[in-house]
N, CA, C and O atoms as a Tinker XYZ file with bonds, in Angstrom:
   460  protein
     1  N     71.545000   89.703000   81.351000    73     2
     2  CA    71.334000   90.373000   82.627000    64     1     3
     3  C     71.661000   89.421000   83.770000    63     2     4     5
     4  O     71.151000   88.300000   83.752000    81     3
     5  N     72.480000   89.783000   84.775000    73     3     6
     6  CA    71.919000   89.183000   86.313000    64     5     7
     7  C     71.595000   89.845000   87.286000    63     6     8     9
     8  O     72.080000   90.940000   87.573000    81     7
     9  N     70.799000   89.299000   87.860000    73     7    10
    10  CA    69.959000   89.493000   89.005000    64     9    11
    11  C     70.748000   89.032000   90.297000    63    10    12    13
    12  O     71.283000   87.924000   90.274000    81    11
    13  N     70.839000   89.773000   91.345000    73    11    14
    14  CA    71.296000   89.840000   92.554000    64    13    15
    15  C     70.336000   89.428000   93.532000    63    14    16    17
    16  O     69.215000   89.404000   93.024000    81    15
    17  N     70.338000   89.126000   94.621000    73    15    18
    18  CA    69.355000   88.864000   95.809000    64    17    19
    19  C     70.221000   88.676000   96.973000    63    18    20    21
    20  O     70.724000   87.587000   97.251000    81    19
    21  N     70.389000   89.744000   97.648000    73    19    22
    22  CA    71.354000   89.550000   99.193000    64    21    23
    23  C     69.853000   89.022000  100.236000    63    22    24    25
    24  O     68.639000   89.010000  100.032000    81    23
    25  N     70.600000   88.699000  101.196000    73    23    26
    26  CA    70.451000   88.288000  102.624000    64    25    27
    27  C     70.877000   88.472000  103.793000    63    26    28    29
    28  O     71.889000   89.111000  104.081000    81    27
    29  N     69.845000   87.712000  104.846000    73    27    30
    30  CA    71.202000   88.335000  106.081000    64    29    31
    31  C     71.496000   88.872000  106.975000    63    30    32    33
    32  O     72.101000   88.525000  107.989000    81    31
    33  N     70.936000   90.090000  106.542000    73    31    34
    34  CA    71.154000   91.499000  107.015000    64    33    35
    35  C     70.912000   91.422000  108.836000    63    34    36    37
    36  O     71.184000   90.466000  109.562000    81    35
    37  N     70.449000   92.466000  109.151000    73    35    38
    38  CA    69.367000   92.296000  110.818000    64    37    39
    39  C     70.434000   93.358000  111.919000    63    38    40    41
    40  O     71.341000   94.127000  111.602000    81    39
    41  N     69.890000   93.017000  113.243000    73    39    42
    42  CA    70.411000   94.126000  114.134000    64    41    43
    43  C     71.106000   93.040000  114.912000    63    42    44    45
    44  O     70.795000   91.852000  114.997000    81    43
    45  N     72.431000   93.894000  115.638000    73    43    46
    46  CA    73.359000   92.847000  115.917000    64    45    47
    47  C     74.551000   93.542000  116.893000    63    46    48    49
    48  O     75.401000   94.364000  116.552000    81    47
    49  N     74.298000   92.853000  118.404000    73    47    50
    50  CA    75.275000   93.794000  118.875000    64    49    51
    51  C     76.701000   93.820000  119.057000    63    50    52    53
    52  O     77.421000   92.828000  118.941000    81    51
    53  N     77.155000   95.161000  119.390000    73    51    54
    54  CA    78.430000   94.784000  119.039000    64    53    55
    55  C     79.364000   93.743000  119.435000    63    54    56    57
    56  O     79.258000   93.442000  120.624000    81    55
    57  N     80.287000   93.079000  118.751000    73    55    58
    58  CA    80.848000   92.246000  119.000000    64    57    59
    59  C     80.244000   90.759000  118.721000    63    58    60    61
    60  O     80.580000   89.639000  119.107000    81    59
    61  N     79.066000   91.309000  117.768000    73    59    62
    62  CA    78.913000   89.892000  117.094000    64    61    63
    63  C     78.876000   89.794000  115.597000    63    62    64    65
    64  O     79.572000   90.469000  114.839000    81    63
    65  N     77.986000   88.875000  115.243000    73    63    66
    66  CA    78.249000   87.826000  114.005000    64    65    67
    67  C     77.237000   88.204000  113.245000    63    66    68    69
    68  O     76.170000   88.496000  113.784000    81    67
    69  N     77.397000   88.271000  111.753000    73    67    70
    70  CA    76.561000   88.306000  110.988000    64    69    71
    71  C     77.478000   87.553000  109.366000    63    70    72    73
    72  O     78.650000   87.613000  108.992000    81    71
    73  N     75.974000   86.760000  108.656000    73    71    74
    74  CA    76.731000   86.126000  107.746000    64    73    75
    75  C     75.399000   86.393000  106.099000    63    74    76    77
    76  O     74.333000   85.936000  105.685000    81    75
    77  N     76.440000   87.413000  105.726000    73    75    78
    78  CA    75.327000   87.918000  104.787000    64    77    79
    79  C     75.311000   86.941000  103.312000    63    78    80    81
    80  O     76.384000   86.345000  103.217000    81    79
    81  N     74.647000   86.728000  102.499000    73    79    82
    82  CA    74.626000   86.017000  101.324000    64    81    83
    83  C     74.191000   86.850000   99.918000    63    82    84    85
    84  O     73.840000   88.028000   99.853000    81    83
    85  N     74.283000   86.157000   99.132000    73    83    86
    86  CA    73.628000   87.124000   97.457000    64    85    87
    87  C     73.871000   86.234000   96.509000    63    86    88    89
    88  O     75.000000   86.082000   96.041000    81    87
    89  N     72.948000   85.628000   96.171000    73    87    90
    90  CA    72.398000   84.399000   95.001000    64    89    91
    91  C     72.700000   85.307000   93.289000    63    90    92    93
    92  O     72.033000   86.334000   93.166000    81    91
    93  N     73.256000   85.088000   92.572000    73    91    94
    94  CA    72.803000   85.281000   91.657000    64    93    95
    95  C     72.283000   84.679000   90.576000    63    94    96    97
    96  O     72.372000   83.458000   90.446000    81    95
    97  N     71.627000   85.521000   89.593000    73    95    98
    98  CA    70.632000   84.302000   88.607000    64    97    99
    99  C     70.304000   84.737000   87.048000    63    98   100   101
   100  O     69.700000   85.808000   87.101000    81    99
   101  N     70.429000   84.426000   86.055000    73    99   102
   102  CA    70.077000   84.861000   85.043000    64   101   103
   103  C     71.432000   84.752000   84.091000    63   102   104   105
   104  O     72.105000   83.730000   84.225000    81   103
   105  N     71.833000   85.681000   83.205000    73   103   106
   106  CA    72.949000   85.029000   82.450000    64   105   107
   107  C     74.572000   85.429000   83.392000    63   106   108   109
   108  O     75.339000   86.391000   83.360000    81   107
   109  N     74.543000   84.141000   84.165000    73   107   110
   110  CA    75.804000   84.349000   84.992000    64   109   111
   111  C     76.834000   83.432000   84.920000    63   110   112   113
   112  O     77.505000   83.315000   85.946000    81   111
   113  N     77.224000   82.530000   83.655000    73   111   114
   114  CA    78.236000   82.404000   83.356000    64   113   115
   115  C     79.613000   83.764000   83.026000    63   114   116   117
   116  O     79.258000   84.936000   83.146000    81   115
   117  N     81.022000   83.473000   82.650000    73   115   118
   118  CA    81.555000   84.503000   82.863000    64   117   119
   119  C     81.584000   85.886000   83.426000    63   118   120   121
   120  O     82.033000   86.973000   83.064000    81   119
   121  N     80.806000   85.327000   84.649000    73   119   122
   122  CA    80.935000   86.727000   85.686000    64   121   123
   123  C     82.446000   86.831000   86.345000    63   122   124   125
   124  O     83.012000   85.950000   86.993000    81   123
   125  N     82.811000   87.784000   86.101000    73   123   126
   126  CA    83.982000   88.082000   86.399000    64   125   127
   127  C     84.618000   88.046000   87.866000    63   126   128   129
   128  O     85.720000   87.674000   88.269000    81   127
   129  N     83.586000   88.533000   88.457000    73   127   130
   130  CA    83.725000   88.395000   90.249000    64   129   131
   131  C     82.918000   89.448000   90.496000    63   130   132   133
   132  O     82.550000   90.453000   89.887000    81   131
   133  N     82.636000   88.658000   92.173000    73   131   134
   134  CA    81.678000   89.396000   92.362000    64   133   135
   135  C     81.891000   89.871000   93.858000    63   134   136   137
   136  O     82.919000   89.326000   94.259000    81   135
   137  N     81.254000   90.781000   94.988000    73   135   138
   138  CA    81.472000   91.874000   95.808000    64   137   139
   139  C     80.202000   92.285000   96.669000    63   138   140   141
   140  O     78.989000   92.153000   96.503000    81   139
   141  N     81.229000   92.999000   97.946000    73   139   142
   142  CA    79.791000   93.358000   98.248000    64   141   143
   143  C     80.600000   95.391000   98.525000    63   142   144   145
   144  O     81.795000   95.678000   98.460000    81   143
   145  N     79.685000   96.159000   98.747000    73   143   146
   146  CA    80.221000   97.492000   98.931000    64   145   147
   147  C     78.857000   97.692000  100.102000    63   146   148   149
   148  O     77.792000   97.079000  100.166000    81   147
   149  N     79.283000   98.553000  100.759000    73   147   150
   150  CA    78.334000   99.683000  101.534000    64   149   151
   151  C     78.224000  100.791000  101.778000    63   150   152   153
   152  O     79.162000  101.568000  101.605000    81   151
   153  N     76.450000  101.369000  102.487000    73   151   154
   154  CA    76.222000  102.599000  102.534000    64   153   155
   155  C     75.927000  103.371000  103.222000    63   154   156   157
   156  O     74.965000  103.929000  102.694000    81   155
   157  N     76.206000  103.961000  104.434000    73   155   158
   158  CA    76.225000  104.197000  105.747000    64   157   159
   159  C     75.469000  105.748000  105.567000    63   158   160   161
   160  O     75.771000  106.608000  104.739000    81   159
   161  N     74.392000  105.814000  106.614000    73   159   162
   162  CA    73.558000  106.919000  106.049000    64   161   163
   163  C     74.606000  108.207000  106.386000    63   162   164   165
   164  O     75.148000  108.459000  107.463000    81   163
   165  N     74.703000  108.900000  105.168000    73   163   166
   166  CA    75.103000  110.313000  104.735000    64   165   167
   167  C     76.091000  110.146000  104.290000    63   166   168   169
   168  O     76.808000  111.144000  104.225000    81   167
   169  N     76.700000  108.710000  103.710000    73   167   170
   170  CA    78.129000  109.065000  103.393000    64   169   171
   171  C     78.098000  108.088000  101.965000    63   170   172   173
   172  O     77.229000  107.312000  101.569000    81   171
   173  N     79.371000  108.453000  101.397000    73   171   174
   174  CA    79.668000  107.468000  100.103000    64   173   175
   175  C     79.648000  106.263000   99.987000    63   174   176   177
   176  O     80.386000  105.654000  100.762000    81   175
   177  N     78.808000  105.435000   98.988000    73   175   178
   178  CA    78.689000  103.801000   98.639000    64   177   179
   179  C     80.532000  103.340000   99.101000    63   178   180   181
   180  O     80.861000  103.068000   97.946000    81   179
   181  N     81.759000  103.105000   99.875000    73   179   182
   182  CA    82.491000  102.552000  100.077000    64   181   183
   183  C     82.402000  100.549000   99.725000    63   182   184   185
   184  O     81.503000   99.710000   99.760000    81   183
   185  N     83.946000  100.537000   99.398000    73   183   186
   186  CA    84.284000   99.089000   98.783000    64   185   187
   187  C     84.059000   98.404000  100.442000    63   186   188   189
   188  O     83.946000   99.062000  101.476000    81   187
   189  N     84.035000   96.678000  100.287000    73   187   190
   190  CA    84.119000   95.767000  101.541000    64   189   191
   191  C     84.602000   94.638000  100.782000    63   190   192   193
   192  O     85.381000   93.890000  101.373000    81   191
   193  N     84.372000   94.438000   99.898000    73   191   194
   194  CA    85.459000   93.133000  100.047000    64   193   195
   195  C     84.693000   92.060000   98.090000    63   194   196   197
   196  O     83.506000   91.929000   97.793000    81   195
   197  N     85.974000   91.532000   97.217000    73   195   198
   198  CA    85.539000   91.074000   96.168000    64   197   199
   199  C     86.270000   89.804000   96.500000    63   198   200   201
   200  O     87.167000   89.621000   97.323000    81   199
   201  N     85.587000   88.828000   95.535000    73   199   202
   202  CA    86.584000   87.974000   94.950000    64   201   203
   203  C     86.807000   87.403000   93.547000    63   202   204   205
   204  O     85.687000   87.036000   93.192000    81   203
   205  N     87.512000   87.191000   92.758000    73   203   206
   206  CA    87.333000   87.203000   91.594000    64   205   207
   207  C     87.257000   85.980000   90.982000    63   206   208   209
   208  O     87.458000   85.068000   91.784000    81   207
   209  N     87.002000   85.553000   89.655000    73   207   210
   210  CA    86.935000   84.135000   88.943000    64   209   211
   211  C     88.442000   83.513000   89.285000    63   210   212   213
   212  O     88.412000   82.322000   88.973000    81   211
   213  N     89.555000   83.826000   89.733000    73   211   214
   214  CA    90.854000   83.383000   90.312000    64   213   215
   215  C     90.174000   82.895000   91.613000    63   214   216   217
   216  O     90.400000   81.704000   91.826000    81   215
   217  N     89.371000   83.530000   92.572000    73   215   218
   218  CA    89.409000   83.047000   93.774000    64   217   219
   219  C     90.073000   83.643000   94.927000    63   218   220   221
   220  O     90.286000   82.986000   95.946000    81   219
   221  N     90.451000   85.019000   94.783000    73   219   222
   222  CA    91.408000   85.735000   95.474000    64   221   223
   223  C     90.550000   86.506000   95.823000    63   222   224   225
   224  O     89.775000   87.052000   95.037000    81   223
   225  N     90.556000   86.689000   97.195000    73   223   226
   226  CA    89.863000   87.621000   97.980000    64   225   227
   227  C     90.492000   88.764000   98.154000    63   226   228   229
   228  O     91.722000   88.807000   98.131000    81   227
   229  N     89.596000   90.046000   98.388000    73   227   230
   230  CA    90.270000   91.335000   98.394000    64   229   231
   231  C     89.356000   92.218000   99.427000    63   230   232   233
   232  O     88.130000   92.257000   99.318000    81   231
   233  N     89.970000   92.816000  100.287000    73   231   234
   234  CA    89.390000   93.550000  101.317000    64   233   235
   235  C     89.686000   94.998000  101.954000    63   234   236   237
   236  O     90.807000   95.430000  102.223000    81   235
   237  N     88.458000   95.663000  102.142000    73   235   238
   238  CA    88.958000   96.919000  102.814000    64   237   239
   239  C     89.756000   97.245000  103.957000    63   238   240   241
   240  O     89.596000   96.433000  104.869000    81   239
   241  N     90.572000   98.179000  104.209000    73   239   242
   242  CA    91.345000   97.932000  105.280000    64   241   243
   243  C     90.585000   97.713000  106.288000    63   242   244   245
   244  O     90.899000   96.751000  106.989000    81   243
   245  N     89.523000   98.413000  106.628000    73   243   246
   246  CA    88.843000   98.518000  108.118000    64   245   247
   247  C     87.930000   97.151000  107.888000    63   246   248   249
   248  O     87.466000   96.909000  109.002000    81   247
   249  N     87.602000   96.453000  107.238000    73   247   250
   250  CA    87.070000   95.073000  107.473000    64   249   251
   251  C     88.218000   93.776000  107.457000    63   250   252   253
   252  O     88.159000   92.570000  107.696000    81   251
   253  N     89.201000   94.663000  107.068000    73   251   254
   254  CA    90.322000   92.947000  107.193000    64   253   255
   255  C     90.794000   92.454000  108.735000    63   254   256   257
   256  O     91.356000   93.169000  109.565000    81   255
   257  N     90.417000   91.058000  108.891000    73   255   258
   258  CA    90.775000   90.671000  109.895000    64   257   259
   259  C     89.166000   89.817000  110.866000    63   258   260   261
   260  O     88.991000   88.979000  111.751000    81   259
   261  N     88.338000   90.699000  109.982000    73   259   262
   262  CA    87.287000   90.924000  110.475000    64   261   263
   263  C     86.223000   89.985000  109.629000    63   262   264   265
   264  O     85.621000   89.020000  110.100000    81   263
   265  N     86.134000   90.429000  108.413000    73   263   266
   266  CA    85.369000   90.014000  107.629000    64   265   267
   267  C     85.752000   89.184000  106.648000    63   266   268   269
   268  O     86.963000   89.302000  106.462000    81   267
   269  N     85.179000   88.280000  105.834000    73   267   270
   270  CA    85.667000   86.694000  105.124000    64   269   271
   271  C     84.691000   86.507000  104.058000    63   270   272   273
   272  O     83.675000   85.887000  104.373000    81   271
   273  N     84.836000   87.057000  102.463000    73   271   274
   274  CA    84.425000   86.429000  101.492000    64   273   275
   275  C     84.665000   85.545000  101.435000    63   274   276   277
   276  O     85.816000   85.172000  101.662000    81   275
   277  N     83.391000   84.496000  100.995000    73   275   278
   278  CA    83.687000   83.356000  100.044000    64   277   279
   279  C     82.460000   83.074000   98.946000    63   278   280   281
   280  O     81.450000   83.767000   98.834000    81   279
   281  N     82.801000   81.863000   98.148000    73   279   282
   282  CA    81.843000   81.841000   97.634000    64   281   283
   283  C     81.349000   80.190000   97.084000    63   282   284   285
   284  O     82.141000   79.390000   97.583000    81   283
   285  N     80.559000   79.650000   96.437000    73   283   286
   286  CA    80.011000   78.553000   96.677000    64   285   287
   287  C     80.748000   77.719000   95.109000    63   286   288   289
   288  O     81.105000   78.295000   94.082000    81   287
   289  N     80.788000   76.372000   95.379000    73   287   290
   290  CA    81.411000   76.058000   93.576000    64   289   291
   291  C     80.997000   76.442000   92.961000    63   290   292   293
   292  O     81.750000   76.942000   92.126000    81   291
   293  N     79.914000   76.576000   92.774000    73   291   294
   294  CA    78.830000   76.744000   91.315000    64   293   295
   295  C     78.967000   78.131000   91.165000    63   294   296   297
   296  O     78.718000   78.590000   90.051000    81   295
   297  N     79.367000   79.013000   92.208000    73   295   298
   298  CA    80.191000   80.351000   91.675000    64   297   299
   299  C     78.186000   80.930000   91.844000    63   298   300   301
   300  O     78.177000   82.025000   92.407000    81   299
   301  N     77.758000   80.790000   91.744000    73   299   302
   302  CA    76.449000   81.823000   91.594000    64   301   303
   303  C     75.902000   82.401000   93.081000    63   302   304   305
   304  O     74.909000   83.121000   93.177000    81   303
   305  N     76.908000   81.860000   94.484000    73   303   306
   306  CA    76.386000   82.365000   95.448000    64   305   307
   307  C     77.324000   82.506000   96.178000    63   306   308   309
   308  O     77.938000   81.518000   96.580000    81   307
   309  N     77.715000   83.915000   96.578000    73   307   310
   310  CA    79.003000   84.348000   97.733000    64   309   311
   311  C     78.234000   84.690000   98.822000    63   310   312   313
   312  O     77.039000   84.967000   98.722000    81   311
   313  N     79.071000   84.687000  100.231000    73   311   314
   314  CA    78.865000   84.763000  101.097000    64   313   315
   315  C     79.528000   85.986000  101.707000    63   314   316   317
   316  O     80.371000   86.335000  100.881000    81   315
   317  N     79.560000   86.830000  102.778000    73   315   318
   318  CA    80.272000   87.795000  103.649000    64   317   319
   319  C     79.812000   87.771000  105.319000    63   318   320   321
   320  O     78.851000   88.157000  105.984000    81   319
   321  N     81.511000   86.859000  105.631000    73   319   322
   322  CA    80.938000   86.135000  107.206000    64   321   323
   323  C     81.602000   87.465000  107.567000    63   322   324   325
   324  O     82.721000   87.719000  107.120000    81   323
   325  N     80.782000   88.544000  108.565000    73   323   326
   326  CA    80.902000   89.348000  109.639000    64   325   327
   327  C     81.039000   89.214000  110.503000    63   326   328   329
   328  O     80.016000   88.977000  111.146000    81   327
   329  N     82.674000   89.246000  111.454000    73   327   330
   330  CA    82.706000   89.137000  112.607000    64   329   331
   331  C     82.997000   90.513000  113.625000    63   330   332   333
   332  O     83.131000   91.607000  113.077000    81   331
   333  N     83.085000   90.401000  115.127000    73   331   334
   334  CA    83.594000   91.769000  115.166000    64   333   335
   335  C     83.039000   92.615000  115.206000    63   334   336   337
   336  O     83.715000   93.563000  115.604000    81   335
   337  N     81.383000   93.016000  114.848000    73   335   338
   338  CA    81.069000   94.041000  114.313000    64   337   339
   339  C     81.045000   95.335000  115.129000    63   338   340   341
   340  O     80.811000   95.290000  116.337000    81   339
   341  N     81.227000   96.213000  114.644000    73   339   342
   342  CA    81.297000   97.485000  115.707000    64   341   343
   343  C     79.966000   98.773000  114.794000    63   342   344   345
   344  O     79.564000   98.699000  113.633000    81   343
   345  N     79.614000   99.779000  115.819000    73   343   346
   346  CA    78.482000  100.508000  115.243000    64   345   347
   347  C     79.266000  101.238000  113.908000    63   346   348   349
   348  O     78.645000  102.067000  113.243000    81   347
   349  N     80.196000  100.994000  113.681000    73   347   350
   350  CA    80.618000  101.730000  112.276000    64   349   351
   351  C     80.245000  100.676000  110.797000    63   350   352   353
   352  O     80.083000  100.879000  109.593000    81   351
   353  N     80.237000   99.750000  111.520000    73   351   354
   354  CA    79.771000   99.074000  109.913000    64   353   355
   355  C     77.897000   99.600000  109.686000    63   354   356   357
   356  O     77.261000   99.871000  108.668000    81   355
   357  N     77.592000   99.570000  110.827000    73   355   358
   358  CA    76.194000   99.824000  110.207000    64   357   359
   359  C     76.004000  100.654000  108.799000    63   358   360   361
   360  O     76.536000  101.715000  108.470000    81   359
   361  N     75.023000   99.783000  108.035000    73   359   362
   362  CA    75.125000  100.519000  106.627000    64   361   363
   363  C     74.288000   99.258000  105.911000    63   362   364   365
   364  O     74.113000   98.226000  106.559000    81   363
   365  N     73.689000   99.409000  104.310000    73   363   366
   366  CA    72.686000   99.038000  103.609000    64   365   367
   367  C     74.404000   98.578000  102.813000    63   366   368   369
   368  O     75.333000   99.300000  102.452000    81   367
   369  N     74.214000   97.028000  102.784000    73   367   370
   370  CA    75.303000   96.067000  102.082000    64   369   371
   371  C     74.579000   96.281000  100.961000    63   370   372   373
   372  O     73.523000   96.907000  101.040000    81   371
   373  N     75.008000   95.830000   99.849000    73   371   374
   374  CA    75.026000   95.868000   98.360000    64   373   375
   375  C     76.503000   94.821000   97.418000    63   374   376   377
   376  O     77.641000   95.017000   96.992000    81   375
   377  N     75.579000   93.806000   97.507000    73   375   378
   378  CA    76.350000   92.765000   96.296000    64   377   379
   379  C     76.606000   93.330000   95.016000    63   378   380   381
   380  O     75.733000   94.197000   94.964000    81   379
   381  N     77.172000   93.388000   94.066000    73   379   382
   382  CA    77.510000   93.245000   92.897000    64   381   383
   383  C     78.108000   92.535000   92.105000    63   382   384   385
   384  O     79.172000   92.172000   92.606000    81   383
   385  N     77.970000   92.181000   91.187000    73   383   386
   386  CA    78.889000   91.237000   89.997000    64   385   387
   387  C     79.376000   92.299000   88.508000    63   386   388   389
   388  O     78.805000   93.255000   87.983000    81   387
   389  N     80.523000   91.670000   88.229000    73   387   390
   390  CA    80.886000   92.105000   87.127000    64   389   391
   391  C     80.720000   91.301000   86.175000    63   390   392   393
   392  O     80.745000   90.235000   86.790000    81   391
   393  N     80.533000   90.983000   84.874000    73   391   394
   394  CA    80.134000   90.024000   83.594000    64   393   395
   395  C     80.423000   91.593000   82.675000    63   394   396   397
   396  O     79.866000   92.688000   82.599000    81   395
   397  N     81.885000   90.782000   81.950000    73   395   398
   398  CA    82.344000   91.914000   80.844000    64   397   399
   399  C     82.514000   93.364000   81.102000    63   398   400   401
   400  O     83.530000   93.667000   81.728000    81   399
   401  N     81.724000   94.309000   80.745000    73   399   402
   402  CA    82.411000   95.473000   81.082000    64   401   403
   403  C     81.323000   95.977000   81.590000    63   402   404   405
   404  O     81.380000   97.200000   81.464000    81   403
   405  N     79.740000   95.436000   82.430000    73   403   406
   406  CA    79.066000   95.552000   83.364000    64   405   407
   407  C     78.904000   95.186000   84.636000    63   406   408   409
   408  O     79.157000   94.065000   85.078000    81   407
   409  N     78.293000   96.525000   85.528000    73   407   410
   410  CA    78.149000   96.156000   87.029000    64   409   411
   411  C     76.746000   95.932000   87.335000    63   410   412   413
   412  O     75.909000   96.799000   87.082000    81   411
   413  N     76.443000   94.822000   87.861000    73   411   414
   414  CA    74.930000   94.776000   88.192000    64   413   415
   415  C     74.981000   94.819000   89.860000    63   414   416   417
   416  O     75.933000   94.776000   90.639000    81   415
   417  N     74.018000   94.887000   89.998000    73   415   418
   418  CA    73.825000   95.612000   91.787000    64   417   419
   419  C     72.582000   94.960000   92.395000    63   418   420   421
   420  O     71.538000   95.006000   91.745000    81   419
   421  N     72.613000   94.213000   93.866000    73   419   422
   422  CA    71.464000   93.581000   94.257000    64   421   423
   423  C     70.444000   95.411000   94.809000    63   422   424   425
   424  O     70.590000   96.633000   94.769000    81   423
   425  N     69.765000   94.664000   95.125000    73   423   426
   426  CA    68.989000   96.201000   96.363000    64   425   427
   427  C     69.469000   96.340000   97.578000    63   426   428   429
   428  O     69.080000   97.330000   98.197000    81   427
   429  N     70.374000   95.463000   98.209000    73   427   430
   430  CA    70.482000   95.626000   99.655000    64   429   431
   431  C     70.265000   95.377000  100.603000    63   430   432   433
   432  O     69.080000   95.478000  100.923000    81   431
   433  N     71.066000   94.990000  101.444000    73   431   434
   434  CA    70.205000   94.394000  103.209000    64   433   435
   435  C     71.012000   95.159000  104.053000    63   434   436   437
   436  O     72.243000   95.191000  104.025000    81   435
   437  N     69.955000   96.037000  105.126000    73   435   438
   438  CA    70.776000   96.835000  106.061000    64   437   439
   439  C     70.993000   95.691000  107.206000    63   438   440   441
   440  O     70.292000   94.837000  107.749000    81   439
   441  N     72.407000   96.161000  107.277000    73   439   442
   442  CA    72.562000   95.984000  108.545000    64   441   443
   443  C     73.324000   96.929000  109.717000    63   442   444   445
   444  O     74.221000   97.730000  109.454000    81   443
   445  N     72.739000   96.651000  111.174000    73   443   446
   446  CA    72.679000   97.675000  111.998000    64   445   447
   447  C     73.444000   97.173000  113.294000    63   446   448   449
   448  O     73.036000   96.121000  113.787000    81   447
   449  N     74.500000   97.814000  113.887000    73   447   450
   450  CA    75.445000   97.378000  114.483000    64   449   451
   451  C     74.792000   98.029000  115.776000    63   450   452   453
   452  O     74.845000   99.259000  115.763000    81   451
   453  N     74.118000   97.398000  117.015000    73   451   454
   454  CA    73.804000   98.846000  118.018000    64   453   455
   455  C     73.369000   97.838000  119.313000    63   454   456   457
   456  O     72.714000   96.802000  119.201000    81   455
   457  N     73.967000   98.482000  120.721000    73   455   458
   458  CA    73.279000   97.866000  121.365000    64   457   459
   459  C     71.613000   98.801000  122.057000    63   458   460
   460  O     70.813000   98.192000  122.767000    81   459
């Protein structure tokens, strides 16, 4: 199993910064890569951005430019630096990792774009 734990989150007005995190812990060797997605109230869990055991970052159109996976050597803790933000990102982030042909999922940190 691994265990997820995001961070981060908070209220933030537009045109600023937020730098979310997600530790993971438990059997997290060969995790495949890991992600964050979001959930904007009334609408579908949408992708934001992975990177994989290569190291290649991958992003949604409406966060590129904007937003910046990375993640730490030891590979057990990525980051998602938010810049830019506008009231459309508001939404409950959600980390995930892949390990083999499972998705594990943190709980979430909202964050709220508003002045």
């Amino acid at each position: 199993q691994v265990q997820l734990v995001e961070s981060g989150g908070g209220l933030v007005q537009p045109g600023g910064s937020l730098r979310l995190s997600c530790v993971a812990s438990g059997t997290i060797f060969s995790i495949n890569a890991m992600g964050w997605y979001r959930q904007a109230p009334g609408r579908q869990r949408e992708f934001v951005a992975v990177i994989s055991s290569g190291d290649r970052p991958n992003y949604a159109d409406s966060v590129k430019g904007r937003f910046t996976i990375s993640r730490t050597d030891t590979k057990n803790t990525i980051y998602l630096q938010s810049n830019s933000l506008e009231p459309e990102d508001t939404a409950v982030y959600y980390c995930y990792a892949i390990r083999g042909g499972s998705v594990f999922w943190g709980q979430g940190t909202q964050v709220t774009v508003s002045s």
